[in-house]
PDB file of C-alpha atoms in Angstrom:
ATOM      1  CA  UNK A  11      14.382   4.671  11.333  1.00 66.00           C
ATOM      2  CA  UNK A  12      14.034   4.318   7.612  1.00 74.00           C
ATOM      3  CA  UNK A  13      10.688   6.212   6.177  1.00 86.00           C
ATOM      4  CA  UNK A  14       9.023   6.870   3.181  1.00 91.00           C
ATOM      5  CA  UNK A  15       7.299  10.108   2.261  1.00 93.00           C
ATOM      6  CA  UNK A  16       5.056  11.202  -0.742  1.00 94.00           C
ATOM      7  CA  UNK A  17       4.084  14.596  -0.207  1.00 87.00           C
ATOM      8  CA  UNK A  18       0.757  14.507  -1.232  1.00 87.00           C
ATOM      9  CA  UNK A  19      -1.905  12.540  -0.042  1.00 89.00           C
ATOM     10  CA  UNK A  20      -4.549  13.830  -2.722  1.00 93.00           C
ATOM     11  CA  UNK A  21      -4.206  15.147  -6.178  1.00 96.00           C
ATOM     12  CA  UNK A  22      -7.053  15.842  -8.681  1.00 97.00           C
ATOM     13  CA  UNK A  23      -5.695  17.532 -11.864  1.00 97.00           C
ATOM     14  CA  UNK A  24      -7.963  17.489 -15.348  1.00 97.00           C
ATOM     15  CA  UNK A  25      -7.127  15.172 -18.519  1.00 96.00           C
ATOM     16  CA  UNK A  26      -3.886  16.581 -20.144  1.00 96.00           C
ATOM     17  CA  UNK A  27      -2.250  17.939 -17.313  1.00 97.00           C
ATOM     18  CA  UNK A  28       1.246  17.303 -16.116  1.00 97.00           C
ATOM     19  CA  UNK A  29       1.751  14.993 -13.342  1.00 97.00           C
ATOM     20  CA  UNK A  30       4.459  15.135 -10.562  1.00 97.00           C
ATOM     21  CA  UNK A  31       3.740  12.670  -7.290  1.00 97.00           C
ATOM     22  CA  UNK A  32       6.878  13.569  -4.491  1.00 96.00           C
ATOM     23  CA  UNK A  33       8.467  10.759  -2.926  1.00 96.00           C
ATOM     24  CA  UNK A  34      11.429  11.142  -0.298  1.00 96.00           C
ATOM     25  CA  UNK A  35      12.910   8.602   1.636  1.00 93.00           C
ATOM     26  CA  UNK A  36      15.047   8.405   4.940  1.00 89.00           C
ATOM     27  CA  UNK A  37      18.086   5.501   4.235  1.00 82.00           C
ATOM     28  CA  UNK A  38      21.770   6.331   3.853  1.00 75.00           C
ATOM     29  CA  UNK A  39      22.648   2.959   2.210  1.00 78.00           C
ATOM     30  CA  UNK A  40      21.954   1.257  -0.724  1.00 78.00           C
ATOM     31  CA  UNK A  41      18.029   1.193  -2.104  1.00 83.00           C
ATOM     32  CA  UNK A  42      15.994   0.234  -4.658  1.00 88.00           C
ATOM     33  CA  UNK A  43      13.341   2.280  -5.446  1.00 92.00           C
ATOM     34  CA  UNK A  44       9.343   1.293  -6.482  1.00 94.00           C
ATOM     35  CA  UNK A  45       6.206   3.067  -7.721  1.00 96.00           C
ATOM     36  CA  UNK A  46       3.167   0.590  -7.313  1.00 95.00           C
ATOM     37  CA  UNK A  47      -0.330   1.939  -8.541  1.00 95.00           C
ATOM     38  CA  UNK A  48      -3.893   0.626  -7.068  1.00 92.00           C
ATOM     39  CA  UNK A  49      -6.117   0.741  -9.675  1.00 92.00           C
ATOM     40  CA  UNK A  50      -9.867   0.747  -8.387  1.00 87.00           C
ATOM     41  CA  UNK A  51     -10.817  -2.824  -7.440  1.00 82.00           C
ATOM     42  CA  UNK A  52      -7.348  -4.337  -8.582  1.00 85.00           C
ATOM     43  CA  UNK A  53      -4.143  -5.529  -7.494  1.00 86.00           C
ATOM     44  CA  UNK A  54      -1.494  -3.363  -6.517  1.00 90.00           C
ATOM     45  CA  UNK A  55       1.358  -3.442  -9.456  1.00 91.00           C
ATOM     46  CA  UNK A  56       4.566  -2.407  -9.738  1.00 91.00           C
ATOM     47  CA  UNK A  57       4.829   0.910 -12.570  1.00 94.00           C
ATOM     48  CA  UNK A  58       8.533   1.091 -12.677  1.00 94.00           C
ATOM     49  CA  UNK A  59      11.278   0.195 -10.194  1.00 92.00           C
ATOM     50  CA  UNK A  60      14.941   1.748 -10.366  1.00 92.00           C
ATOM     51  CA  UNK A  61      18.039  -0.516  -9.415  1.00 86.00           C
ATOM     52  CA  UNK A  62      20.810   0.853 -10.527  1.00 86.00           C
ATOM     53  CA  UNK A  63      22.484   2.482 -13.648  1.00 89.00           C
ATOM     54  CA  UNK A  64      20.256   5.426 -15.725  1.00 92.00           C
ATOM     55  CA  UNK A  65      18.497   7.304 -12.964  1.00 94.00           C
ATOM     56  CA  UNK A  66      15.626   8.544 -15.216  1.00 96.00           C
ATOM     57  CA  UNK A  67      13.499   5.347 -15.691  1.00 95.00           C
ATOM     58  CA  UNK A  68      10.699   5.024 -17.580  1.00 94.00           C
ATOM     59  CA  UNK A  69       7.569   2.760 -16.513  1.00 92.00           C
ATOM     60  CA  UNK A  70       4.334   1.023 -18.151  1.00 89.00           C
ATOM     61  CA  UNK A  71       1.477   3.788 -19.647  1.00 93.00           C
ATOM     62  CA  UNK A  72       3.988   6.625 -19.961  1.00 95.00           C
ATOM     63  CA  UNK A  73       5.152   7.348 -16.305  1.00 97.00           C
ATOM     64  CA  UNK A  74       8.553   7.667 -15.224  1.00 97.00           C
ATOM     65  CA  UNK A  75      10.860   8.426 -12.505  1.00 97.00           C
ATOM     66  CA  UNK A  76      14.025   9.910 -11.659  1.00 96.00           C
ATOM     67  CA  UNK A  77      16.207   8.741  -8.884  1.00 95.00           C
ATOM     68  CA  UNK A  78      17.512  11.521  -7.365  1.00 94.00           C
ATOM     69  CA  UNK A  79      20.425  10.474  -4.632  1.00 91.00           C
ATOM     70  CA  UNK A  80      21.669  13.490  -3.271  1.00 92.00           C
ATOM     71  CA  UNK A  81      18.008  14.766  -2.455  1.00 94.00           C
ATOM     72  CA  UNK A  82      17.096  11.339  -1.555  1.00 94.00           C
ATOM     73  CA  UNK A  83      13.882  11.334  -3.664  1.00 95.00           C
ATOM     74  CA  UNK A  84      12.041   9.470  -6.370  1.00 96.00           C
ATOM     75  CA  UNK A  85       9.588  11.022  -7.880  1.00 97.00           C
ATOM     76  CA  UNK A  86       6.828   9.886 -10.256  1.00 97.00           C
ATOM     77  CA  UNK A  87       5.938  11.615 -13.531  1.00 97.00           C
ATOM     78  CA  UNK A  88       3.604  11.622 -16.396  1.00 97.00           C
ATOM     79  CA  UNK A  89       4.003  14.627 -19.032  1.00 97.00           C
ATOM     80  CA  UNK A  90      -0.462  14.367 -19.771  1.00 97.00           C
ATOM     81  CA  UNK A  91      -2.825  12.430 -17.708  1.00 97.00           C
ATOM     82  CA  UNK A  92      -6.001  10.501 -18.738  1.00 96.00           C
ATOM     83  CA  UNK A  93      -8.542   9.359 -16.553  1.00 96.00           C
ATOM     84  CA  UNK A  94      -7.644   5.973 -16.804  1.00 96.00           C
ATOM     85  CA  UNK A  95      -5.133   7.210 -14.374  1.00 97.00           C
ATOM     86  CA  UNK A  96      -6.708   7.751 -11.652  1.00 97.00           C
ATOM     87  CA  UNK A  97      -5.664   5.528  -9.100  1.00 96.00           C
ATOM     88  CA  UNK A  98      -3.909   4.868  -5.958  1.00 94.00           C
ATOM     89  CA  UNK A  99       0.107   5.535  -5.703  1.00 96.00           C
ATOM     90  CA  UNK A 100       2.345   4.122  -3.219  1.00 95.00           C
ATOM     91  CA  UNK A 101       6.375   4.757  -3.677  1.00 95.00           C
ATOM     92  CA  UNK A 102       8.226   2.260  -1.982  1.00 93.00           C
ATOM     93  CA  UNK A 103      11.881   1.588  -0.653  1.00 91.00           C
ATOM     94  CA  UNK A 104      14.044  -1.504  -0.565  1.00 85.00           C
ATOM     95  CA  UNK A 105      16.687  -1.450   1.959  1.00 76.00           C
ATOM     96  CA  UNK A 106      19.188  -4.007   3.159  1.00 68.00           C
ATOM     97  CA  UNK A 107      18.876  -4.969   6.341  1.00 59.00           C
ATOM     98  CA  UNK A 108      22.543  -5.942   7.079  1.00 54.00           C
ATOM     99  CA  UNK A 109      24.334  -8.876   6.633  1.00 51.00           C
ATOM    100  CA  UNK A 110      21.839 -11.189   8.834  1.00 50.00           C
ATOM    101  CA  UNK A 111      18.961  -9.632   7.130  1.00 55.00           C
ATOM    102  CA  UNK A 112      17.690  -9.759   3.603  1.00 63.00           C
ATOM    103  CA  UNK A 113      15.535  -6.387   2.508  1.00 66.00           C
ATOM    104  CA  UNK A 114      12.835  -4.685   3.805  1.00 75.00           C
ATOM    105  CA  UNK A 115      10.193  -3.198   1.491  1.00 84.00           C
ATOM    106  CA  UNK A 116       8.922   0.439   3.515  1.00 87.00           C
ATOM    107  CA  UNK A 117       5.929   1.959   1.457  1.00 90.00           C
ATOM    108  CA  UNK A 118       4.311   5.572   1.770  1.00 91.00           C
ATOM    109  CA  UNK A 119       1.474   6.475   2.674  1.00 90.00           C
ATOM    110  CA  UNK A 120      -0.056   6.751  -0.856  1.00 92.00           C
ATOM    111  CA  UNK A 121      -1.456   9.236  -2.882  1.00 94.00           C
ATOM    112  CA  UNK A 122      -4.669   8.941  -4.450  1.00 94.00           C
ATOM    113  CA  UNK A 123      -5.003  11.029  -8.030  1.00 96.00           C
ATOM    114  CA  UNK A 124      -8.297  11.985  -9.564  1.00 96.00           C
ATOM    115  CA  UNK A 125      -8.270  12.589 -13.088  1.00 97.00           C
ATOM    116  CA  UNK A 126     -11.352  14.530 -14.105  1.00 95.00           C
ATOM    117  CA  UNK A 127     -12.513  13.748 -17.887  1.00 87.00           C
TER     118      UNK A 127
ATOM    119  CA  UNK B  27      -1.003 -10.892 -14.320  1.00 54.00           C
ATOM    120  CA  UNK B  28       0.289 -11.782 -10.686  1.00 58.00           C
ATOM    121  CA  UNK B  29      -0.452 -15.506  -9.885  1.00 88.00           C
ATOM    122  CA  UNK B  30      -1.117 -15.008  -6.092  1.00 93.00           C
ATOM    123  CA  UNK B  31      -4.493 -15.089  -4.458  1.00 94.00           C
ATOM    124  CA  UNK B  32      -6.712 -14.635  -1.535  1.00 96.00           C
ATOM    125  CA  UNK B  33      -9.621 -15.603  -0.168  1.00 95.00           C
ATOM    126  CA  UNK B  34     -12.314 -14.166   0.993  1.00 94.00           C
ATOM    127  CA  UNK B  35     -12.265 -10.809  -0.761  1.00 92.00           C
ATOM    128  CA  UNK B  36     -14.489  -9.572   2.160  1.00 92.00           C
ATOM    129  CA  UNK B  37     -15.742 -10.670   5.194  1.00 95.00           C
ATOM    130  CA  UNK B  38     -17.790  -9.496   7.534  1.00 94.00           C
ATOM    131  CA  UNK B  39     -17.924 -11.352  11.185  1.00 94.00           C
ATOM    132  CA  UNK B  40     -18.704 -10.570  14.982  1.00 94.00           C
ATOM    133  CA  UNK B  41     -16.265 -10.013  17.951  1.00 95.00           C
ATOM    134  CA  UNK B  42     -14.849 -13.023  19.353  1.00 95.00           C
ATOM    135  CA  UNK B  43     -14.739 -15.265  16.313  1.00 94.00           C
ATOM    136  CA  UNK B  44     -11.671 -17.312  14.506  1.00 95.00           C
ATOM    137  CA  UNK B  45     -10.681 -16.738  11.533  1.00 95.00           C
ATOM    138  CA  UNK B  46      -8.252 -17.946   8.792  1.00 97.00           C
ATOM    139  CA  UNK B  47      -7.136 -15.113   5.415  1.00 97.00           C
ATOM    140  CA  UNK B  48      -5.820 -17.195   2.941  1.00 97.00           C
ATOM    141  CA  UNK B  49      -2.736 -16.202   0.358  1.00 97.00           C
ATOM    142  CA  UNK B  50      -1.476 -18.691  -2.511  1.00 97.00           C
ATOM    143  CA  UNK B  51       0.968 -17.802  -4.860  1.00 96.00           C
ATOM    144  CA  UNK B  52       1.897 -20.285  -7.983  1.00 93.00           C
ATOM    145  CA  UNK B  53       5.071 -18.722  -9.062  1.00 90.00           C
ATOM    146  CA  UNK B  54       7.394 -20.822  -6.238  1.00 90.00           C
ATOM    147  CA  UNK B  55       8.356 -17.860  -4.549  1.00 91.00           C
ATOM    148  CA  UNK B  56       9.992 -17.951  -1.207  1.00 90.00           C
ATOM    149  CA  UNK B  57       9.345 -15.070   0.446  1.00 91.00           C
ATOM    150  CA  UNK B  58       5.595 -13.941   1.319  1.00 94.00           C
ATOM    151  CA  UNK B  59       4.611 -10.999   3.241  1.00 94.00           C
ATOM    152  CA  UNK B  60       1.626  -9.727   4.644  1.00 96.00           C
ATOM    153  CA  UNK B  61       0.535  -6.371   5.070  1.00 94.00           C
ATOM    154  CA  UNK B  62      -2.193  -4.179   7.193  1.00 94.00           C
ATOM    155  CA  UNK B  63      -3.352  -1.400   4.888  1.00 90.00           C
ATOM    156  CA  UNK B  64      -5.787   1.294   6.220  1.00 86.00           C
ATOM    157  CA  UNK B  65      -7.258   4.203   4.438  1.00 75.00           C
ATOM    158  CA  UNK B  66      -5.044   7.070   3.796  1.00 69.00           C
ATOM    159  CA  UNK B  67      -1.649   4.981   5.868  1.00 77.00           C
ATOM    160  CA  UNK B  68       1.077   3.047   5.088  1.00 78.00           C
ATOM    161  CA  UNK B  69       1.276  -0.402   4.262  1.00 86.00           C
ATOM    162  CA  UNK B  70       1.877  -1.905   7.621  1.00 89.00           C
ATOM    163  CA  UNK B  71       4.150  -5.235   7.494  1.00 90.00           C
ATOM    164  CA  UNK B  72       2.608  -7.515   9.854  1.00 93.00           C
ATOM    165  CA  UNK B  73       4.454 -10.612   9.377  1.00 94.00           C
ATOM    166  CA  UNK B  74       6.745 -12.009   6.429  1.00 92.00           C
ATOM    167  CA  UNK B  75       8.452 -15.472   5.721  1.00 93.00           C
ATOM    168  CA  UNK B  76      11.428 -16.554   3.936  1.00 90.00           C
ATOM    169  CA  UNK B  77      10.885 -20.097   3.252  1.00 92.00           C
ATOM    170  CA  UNK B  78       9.220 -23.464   4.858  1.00 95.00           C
ATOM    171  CA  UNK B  79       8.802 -23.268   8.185  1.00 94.00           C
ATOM    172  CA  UNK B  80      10.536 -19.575   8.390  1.00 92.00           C
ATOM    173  CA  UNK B  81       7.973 -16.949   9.849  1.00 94.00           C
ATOM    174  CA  UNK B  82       8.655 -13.393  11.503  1.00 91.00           C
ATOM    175  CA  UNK B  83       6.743 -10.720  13.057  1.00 90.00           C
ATOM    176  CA  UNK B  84       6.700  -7.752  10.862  1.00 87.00           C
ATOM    177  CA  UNK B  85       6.808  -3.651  11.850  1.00 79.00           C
ATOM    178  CA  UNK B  86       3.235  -3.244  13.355  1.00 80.00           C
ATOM    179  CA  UNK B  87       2.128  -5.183  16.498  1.00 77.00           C
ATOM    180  CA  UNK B  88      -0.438  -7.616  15.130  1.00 82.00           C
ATOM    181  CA  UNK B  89      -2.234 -10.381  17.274  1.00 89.00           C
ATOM    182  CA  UNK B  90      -2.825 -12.441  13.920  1.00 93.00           C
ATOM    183  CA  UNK B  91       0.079 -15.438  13.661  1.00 95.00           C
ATOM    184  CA  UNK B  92       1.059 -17.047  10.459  1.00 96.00           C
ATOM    185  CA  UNK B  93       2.181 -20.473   9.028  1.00 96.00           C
ATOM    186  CA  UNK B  94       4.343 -21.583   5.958  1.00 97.00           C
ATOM    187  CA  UNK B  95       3.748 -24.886   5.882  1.00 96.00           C
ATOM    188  CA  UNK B  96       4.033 -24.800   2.462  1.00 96.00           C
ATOM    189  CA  UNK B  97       6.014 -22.835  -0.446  1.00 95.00           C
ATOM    190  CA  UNK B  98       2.676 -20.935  -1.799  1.00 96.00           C
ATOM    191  CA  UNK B  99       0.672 -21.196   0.509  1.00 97.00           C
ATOM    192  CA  UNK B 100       0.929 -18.199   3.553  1.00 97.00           C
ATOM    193  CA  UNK B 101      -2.350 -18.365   5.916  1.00 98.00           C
ATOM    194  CA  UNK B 102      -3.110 -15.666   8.305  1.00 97.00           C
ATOM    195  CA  UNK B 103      -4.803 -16.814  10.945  1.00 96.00           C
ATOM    196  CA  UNK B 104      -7.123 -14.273  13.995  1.00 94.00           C
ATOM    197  CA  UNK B 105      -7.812 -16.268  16.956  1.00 93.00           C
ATOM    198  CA  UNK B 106     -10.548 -13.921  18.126  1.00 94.00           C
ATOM    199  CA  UNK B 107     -11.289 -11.137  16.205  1.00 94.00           C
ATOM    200  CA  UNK B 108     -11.976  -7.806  17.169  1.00 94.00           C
ATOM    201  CA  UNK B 109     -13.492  -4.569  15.632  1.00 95.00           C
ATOM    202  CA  UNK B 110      -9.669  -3.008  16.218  1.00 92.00           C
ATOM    203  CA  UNK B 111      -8.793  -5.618  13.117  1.00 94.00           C
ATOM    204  CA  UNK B 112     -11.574  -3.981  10.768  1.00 95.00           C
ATOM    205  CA  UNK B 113      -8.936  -3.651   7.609  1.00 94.00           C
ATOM    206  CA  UNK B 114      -7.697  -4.408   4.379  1.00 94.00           C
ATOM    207  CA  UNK B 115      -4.913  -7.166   4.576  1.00 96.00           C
ATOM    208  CA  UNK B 116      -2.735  -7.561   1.864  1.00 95.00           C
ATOM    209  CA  UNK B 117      -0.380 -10.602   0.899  1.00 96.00           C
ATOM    210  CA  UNK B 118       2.397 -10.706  -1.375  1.00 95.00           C
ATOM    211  CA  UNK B 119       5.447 -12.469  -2.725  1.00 94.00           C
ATOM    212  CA  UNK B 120       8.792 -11.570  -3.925  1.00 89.00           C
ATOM    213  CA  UNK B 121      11.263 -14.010  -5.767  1.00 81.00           C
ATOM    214  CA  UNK B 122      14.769 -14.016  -6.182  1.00 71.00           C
ATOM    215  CA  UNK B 123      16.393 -10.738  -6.687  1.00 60.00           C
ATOM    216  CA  UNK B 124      18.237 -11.487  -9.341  1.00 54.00           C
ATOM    217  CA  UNK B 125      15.457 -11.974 -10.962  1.00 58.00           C
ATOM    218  CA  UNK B 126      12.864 -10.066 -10.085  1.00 61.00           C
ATOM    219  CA  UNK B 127      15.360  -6.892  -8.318  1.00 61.00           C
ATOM    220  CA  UNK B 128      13.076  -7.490  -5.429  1.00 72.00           C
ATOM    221  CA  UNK B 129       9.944  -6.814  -6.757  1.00 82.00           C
ATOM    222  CA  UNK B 130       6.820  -7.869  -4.731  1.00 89.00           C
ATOM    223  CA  UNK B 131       3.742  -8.619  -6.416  1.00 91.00           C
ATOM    224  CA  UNK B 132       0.025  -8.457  -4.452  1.00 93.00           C
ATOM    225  CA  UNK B 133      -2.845 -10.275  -4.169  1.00 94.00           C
ATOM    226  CA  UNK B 134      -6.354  -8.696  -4.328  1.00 91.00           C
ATOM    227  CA  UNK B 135      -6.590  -8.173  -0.317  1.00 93.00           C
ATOM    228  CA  UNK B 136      -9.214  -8.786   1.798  1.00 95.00           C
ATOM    229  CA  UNK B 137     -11.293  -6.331   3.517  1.00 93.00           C
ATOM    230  CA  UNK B 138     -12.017  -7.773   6.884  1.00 95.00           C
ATOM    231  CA  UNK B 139     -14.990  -6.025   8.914  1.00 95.00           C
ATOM    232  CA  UNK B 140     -15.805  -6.913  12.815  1.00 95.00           C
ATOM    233  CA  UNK B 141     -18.663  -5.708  14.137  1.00 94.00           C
TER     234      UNK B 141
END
């Protein structure tokens, strides 16, 4: 069955740091690829999607991603964190479903990043 | 800003009682989903539709049902609730690929409690 997995389920790192969120996924076929953030008491929104082409792809507030196919993975990075990013991050995975079906969105579990001032 | 909604935000009700989540989008999207999200899990698809009249049962087991009566509007409907349902339930929409590359965009959830 097709999966998502982000690797961590917490993360607190201090202002400045480098972040790196893991996300692997379990599909042998052709995917599109999502990082959505939960802000505290907002919406989730999409941060950056890949479709196809350049497999580094960059997102809103400085994060980006790079689609890695042979390691099936798509993970999320920001070179220096603030504390306005601390929020909720789910990587998701589009998948065909086969000719009678359209796609099905699978999301991870999320990972939650505290970013200490 | 994402033009879908729902209503109520939270809600807090005993065992045994009906209830109806609401979910409107504005952007004339044909596909709306909605999802079961718990602390610390997955998003759970409980049910999704891809048009008028289209509805499906999603990955998790849910004892909710669902009508698309209308384009943007997606009600979820408990016929008796239970404290098992105590959960954040998220809606969404997605619009044509081509457009969008299959993008969904949320609604603010609802945080249903049964006591």
């Amino acid at each position: 069955a097709q999966s998502v997995s982000q690797h961590n389920h917490h993360v607190i790192l201090s202002e400045a740091a480098s972040l790196e969120l893991g996300c692997n996924y379990s599909y042998g076929g052709t995917v599109n690829l999502f990082w959505y953030v939960q802000y505290p008491g907002q919406h989730l929104q999409l941060l950056l999607k890949y479709f196809s082409g350049d497999p580094l792809v960059k997102g809103i507030k400085g994060f980006e991603a790079e689609f890695i196919k042979s390691k099936f993975s798509f993970n999320l990075r920001k070179p220096s964190v603030q504390w306005s990013d601390t929020a909720e991050y789910f990587c998701a995975v589009n998948a065909h479903e086969g000719s009678a079906g359209g796609f099905k969105t699978i999301f991870g579990a999320g990972t939650r990043l505290f970013v200490k001032a | 800003e994402a033009d879908i909604y729902q209503t109520p935000r939270y809600l807090v009700i005993g065992t045994g009682k009906k209830i109806t989540l609401e979910c409107s989008q504005t952007m004339g999207h044909d596909k709306m989903y909605w999802y079961q999200q718990d602390p610390g899990m997955e998003l759970h698809l409980i049910h999704y539709s891809y048009g008028v009249n289209s509805t499906e049962k999603g990955d998790l087991s849910s004892e909710s049902t669902v009508s698309r009566i209308r384009t943007e509007h997606f009600p979820l409907t408990l016929e008796s609730a239970r404290p098992s349902h105590t959960s954040q339930y998220l809606c969404a929409s997605r619009g044509a690929a081509a457009k969008t590359y299959n993008e969904q965009f949320f609604g603010p959830g609802t945080r249903l409690t049964v006591l």
